[in-house]
mmCIF file of C-alpha atoms in Angstrom:
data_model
loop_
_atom_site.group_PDB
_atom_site.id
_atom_site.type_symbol
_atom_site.label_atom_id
_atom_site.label_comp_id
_atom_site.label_asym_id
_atom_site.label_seq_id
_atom_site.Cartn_x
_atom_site.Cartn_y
_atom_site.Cartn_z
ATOM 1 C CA UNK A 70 -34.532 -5.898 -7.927
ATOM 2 C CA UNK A 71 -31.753 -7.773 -7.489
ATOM 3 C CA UNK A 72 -33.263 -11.434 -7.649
ATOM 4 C CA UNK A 73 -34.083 -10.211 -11.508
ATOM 5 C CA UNK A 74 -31.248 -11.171 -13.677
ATOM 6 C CA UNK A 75 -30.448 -9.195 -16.121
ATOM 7 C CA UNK A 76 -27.878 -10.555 -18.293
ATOM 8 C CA UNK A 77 -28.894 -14.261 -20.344
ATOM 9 C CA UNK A 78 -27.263 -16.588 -21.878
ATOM 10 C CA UNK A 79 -27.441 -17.114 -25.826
ATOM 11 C CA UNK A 80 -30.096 -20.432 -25.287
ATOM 12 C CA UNK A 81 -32.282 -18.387 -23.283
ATOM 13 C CA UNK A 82 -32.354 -15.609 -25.666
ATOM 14 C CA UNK A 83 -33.024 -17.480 -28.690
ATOM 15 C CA UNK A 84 -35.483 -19.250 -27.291
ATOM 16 C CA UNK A 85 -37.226 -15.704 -26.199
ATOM 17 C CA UNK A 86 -36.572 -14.835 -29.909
ATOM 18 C CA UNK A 87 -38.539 -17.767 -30.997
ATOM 19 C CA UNK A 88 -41.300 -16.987 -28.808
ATOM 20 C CA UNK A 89 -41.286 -13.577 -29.935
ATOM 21 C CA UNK A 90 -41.670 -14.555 -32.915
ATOM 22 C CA UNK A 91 -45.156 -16.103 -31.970
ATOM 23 C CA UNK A 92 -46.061 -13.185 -30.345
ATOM 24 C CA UNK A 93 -45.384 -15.197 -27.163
ATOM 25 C CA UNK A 94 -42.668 -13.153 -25.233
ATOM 26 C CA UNK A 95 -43.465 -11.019 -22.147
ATOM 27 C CA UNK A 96 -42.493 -7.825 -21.823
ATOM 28 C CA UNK A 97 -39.254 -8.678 -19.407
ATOM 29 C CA UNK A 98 -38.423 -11.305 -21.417
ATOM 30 C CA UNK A 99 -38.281 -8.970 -24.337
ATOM 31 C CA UNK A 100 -36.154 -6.397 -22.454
ATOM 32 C CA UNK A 101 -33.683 -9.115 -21.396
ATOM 33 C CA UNK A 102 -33.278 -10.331 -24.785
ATOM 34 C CA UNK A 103 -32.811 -6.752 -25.556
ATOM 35 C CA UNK A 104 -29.896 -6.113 -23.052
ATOM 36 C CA UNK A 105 -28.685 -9.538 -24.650
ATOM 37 C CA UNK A 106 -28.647 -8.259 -27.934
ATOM 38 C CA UNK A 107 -26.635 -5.295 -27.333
ATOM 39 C CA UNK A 108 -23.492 -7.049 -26.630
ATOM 40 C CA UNK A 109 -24.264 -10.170 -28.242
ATOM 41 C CA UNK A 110 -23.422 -10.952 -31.921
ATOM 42 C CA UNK A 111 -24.216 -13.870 -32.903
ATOM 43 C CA UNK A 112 -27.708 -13.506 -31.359
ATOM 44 C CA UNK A 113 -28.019 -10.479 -33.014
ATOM 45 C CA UNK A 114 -28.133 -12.313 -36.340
ATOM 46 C CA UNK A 115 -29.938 -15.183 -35.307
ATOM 47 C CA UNK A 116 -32.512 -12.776 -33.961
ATOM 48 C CA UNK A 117 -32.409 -10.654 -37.444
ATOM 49 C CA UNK A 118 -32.569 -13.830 -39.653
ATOM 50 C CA UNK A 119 -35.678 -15.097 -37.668
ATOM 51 C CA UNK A 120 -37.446 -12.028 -37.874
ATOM 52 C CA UNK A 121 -37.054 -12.169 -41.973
ATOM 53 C CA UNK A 122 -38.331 -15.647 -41.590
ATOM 54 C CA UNK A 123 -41.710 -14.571 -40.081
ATOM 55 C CA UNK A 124 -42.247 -11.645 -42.364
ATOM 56 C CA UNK A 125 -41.288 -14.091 -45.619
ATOM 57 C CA UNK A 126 -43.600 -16.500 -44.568
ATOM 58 C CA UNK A 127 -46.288 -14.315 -43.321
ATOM 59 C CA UNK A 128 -45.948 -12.468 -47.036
ATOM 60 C CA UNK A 129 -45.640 -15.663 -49.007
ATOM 61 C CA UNK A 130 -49.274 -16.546 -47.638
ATOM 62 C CA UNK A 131 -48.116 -20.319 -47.739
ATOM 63 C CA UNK A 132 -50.980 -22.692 -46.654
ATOM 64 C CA UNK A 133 -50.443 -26.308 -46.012
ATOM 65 C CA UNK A 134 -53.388 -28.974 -45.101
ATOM 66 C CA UNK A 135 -53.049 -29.761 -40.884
ATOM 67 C CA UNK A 136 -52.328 -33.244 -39.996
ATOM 68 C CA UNK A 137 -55.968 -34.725 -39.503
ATOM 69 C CA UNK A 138 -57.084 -33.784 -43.687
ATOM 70 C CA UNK A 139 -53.442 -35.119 -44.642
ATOM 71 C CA UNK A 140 -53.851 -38.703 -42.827
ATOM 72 C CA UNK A 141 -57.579 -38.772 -44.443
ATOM 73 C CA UNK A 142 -56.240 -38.156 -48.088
ATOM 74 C CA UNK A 143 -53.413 -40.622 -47.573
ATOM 75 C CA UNK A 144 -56.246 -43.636 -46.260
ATOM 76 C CA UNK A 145 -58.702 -42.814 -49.507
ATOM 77 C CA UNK A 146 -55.062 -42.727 -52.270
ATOM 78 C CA UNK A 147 -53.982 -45.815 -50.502
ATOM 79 C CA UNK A 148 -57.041 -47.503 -51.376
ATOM 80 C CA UNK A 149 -57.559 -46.123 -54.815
ATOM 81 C CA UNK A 150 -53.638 -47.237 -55.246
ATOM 82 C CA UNK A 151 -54.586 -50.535 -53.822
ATOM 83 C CA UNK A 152 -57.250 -50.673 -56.630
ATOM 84 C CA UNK A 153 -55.265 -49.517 -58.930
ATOM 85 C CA UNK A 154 -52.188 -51.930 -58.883
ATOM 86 C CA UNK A 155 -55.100 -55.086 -58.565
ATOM 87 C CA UNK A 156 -56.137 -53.501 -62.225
ATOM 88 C CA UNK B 168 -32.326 -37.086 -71.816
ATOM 89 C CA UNK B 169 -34.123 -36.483 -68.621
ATOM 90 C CA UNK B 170 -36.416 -39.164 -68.410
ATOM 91 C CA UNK B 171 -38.817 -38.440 -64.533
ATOM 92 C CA UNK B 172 -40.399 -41.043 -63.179
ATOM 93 C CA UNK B 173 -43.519 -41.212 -61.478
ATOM 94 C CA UNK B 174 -44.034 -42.950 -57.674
ATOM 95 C CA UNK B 175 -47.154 -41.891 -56.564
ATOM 96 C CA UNK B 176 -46.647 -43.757 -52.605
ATOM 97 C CA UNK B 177 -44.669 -40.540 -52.194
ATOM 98 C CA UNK B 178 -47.209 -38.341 -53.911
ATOM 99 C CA UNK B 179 -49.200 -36.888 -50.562
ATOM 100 C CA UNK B 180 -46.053 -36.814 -48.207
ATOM 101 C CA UNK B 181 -44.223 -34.405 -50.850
ATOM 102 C CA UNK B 182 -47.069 -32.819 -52.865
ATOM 103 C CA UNK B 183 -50.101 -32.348 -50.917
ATOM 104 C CA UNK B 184 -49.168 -29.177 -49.275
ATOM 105 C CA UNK B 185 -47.752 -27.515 -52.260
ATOM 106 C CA UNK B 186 -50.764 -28.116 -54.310
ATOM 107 C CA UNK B 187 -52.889 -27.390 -51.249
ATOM 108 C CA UNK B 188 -51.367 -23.576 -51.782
ATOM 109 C CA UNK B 189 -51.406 -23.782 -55.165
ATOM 110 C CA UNK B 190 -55.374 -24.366 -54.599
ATOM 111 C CA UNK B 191 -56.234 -22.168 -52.001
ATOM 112 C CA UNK B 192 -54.806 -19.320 -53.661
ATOM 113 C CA UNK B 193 -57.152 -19.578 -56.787
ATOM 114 C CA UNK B 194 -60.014 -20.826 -54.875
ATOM 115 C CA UNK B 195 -60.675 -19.719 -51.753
ATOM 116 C CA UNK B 196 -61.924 -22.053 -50.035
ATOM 117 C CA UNK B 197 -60.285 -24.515 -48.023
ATOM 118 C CA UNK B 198 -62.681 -27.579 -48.395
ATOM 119 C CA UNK B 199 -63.319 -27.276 -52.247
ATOM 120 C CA UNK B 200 -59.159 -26.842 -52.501
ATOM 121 C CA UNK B 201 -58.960 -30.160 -50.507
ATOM 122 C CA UNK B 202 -61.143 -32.090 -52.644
ATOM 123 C CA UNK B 203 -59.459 -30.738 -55.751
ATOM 124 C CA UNK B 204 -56.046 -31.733 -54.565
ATOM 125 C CA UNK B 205 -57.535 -35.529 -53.469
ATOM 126 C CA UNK B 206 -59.055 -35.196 -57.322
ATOM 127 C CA UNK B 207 -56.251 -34.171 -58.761
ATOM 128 C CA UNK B 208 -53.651 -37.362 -56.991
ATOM 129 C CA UNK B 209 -56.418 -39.679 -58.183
ATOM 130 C CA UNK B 210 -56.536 -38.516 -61.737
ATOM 131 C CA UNK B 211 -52.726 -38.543 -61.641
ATOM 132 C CA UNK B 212 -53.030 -42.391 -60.660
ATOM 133 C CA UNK B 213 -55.306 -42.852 -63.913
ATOM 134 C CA UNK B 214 -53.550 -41.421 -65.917
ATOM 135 C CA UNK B 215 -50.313 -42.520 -65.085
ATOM 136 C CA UNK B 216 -49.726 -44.364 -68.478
ATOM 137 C CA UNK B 217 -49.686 -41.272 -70.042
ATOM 138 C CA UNK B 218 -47.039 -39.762 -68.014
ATOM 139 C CA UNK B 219 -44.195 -39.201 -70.624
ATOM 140 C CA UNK B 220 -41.354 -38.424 -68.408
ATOM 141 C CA UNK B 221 -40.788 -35.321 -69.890
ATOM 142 C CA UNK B 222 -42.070 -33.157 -66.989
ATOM 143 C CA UNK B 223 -41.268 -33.513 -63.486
ATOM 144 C CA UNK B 224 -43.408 -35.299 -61.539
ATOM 145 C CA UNK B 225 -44.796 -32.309 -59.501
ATOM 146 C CA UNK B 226 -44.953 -30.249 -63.251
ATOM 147 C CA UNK B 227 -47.221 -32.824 -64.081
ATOM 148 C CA UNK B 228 -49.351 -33.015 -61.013
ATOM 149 C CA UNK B 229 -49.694 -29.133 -61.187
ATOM 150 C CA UNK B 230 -50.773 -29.738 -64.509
ATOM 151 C CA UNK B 231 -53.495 -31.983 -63.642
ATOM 152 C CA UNK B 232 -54.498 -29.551 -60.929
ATOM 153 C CA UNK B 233 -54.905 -26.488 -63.090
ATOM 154 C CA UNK B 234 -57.271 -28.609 -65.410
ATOM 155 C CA UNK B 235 -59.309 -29.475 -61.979
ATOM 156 C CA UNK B 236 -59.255 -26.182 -61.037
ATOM 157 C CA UNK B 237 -60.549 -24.660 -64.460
ATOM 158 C CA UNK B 238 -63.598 -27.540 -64.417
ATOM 159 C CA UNK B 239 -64.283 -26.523 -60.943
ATOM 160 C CA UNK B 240 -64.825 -22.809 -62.343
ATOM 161 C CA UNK B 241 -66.837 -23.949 -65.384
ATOM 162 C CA UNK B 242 -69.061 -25.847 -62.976
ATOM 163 C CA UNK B 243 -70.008 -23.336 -60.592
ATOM 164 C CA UNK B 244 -70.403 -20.649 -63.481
ATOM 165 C CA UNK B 245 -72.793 -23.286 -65.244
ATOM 166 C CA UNK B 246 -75.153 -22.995 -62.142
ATOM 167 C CA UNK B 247 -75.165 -19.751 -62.145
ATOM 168 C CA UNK B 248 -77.105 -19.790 -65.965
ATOM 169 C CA UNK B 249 -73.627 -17.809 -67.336
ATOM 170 C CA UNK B 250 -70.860 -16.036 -67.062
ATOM 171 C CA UNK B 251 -71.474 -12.517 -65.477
ATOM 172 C CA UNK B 252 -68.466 -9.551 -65.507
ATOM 173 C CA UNK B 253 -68.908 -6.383 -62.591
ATOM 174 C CA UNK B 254 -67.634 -3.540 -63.135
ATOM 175 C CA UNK B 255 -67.821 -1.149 -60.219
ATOM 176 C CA UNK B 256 -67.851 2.289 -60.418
ATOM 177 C CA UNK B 257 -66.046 5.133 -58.411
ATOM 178 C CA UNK B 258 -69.086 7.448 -57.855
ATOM 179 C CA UNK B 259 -66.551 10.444 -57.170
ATOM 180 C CA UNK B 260 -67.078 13.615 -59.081
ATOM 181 C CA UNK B 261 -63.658 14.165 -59.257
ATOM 182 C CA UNK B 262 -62.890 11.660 -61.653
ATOM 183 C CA UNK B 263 -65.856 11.869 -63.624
ATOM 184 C CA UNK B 264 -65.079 10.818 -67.250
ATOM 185 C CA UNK B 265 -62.151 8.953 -66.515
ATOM 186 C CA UNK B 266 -63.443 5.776 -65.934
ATOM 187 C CA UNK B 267 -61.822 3.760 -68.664
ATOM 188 C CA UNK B 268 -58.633 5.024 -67.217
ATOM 189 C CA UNK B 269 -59.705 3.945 -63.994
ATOM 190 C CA UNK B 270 -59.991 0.687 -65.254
ATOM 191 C CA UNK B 271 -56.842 0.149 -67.058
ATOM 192 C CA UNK B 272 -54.666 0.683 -63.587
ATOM 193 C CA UNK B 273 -55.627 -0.433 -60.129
ATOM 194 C CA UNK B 274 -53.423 1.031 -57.756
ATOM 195 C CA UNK B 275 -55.370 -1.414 -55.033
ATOM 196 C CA UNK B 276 -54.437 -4.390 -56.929
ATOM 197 C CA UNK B 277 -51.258 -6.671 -56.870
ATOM 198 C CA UNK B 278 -49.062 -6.113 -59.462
ATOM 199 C CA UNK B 279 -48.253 -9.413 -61.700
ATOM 200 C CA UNK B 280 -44.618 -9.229 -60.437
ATOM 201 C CA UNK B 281 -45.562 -9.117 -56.887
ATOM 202 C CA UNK B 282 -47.748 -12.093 -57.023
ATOM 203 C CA UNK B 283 -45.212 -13.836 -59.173
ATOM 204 C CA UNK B 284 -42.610 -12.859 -56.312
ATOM 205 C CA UNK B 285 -44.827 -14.417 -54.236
ATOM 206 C CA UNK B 286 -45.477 -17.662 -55.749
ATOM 207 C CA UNK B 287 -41.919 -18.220 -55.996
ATOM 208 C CA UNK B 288 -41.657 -17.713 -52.040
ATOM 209 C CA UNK B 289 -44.239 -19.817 -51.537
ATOM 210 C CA UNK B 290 -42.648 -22.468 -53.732
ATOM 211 C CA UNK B 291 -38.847 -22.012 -51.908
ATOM 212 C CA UNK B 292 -40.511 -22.643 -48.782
ATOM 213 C CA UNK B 293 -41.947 -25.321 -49.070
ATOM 214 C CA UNK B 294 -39.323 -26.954 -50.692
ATOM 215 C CA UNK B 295 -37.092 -26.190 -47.560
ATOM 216 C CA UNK B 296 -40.303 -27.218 -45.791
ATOM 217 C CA UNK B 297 -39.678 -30.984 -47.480
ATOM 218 C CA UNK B 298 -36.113 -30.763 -46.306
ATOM 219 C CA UNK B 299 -36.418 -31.017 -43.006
ATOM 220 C CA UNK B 300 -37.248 -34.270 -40.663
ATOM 221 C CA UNK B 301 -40.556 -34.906 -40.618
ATOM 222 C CA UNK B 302 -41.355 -33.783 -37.042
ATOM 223 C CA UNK B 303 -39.564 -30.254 -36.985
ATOM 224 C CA UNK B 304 -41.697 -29.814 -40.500
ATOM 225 C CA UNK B 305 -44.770 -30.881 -39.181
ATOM 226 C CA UNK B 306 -44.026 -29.092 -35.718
ATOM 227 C CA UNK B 307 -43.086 -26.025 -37.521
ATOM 228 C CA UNK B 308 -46.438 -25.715 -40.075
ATOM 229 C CA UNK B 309 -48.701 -26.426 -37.141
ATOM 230 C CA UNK B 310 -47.318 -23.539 -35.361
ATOM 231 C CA UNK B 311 -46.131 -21.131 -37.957
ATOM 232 C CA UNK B 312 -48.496 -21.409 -41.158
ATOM 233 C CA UNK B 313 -51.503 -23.118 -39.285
ATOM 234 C CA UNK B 314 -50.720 -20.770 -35.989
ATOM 235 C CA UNK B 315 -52.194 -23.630 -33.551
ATOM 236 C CA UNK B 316 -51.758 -22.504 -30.044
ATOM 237 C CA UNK B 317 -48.468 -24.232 -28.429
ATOM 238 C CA UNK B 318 -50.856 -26.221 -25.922
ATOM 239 C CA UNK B 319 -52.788 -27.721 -28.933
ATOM 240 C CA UNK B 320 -49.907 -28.934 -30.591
ATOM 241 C CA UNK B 321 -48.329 -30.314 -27.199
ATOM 242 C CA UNK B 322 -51.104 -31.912 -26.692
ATOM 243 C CA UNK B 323 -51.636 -33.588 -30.134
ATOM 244 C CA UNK B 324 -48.420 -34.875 -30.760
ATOM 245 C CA UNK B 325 -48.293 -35.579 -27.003
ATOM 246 C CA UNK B 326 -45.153 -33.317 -26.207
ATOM 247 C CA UNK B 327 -44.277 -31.284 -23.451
ATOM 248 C CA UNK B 328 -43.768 -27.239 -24.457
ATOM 249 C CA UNK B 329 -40.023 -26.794 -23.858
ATOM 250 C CA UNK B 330 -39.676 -29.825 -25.844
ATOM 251 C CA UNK B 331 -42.024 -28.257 -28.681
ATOM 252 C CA UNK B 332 -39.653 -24.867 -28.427
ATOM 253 C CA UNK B 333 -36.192 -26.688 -29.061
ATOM 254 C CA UNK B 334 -38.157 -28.316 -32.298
ATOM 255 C CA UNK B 335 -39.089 -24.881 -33.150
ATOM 256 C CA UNK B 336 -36.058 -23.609 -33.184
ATOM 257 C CA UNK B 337 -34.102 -26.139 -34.724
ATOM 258 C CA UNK B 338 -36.839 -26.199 -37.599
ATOM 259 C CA UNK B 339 -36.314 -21.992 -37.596
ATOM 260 C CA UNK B 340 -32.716 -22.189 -37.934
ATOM 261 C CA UNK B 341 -32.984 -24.488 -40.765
ATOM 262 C CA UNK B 342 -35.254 -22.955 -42.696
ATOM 263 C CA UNK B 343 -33.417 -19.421 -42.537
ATOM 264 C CA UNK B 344 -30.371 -21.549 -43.678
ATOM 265 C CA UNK B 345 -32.154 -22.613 -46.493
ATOM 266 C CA UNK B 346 -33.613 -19.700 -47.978
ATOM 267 C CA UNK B 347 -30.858 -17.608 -47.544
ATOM 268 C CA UNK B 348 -29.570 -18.148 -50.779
ATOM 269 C CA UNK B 349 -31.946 -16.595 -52.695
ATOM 270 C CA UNK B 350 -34.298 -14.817 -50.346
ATOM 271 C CA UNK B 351 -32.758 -13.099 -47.188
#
């Protein structure tokens, strides 16, 4: 029991926040971030602002093209652009 | 006067993703909204001598892209011989009779000011998304809007996980920082 600390410092929490976040927390690292938050202001914001993050961007249903598609597009327009300025 | 300019090297770095959403919302369909965006940047380059200036440059893509999109619907509809409208029925005896009413409000869909909410979301995001450095954005999409796993993205981008976290957070902070102002 006693080799378990309790009490974390604000980097550790936020970064449990963050994992939270992804769903990626375990459940001690949620309590400690818990007992964190009770005392801790500042974390207590960070931790409310980048909840509201998740839930805006989860509602917004943003989409965006991954990296692969993006690189693809930007080969083909640099050739039509190529064309283009020959023209 | 405003007088916009065009520069279409920048066009896919700042563009792509927005009309990627723009897209995917209306079509459904990630490929078809992939070719419609590459479409739409090479029409732009066309018809870039008919740019007047008196848009923005993204106003004008978008407007390029609704055109694409409407085509793509007149297309698919012309396969199909024409046009059909369903109507679907509640077969509940409670409300027989009342099916024009029925129609007139849909309490399953979206109201117009919710999806306009939305759009508008959508649209502050990614603008913050464009405001930050280019790893933290691409760092942050891969994990938050494309939800990779944190080993896929290590290993893409050949970074090690703690490394990926601090990006993540930095990226997390900034964004709440930047839609504060009108959204939190």
């Amino acid at each position: 029991m006693s080799n378990i600390k309790f009490f974390i410092p604000c980097d550790e929490a936020n970064h449990t926040c963050d994992k939270s976040q992804y769903k990626e927390a375990t459940f001690l690292e949620k309590i400690k971030l818990n007992i964190h938050l009770i005392y801790c202001k500042a974390c207590r914001k960070y931790t409310k602002n980048n909840a509201l993050l998740t839930k805006k961007i989860k509602i917004s249903k943003v989409d965006c093209l991954d990296k692969n598609t993006k690189e693809a597009m930007k080969k083909d327009f640099e050739n039509a652009l190529k064309e283009h300025s020959i023209q | 006067m405003l007088n916009h300019q065009l520069n279409p090297n920048n066009w896919i770095d700042l563009y792509s993703d927005y009309l990627f959403n723009y897209t995917i919302s209306r079509v459904n369909d990630r490929e078809i909204a992939q070719d419609l965006v590459q479409d739409t940047f090479l029409a732009g380059l066309k018809s870039m001598k008919n740019f007047k200036g008196e848009a923005s440059e993204r106003t004008w893509l978008i407007s390029i892209l609704k055109r694409k999109i409407i085509d793509y619907y007149r297309k698919i509809n012309s396969n199909k011989g024409k046009a059909e409208i369903r109507i679907t029925y509640n077969e509940d005896s409670e409300s027989e009779g009342d099916w024009l009413e029925e129609r007139v409000a849909d309490p399953f869909d979206k109201t117009a000011e919710y999806t306009i909410e939305n759009e508008e979301l959508g649209d502050a995001i990614h603008k913050c998304l464009n405001k930050l450095p280019e790893k933290q954005a691409e760092v942050f999409k891969m994990k938050t809007i494309l939800g990779y796993e944190t080993e896929i993205i290590c290993n893409e981008l050949n970074i090690t996980a703690s490394n990926l976290w601090v990006i993540i957070h930095r990226a997390r902070t900034a964004m709440a920082d930047c839609l504060k102002e009108n959204w939190f």
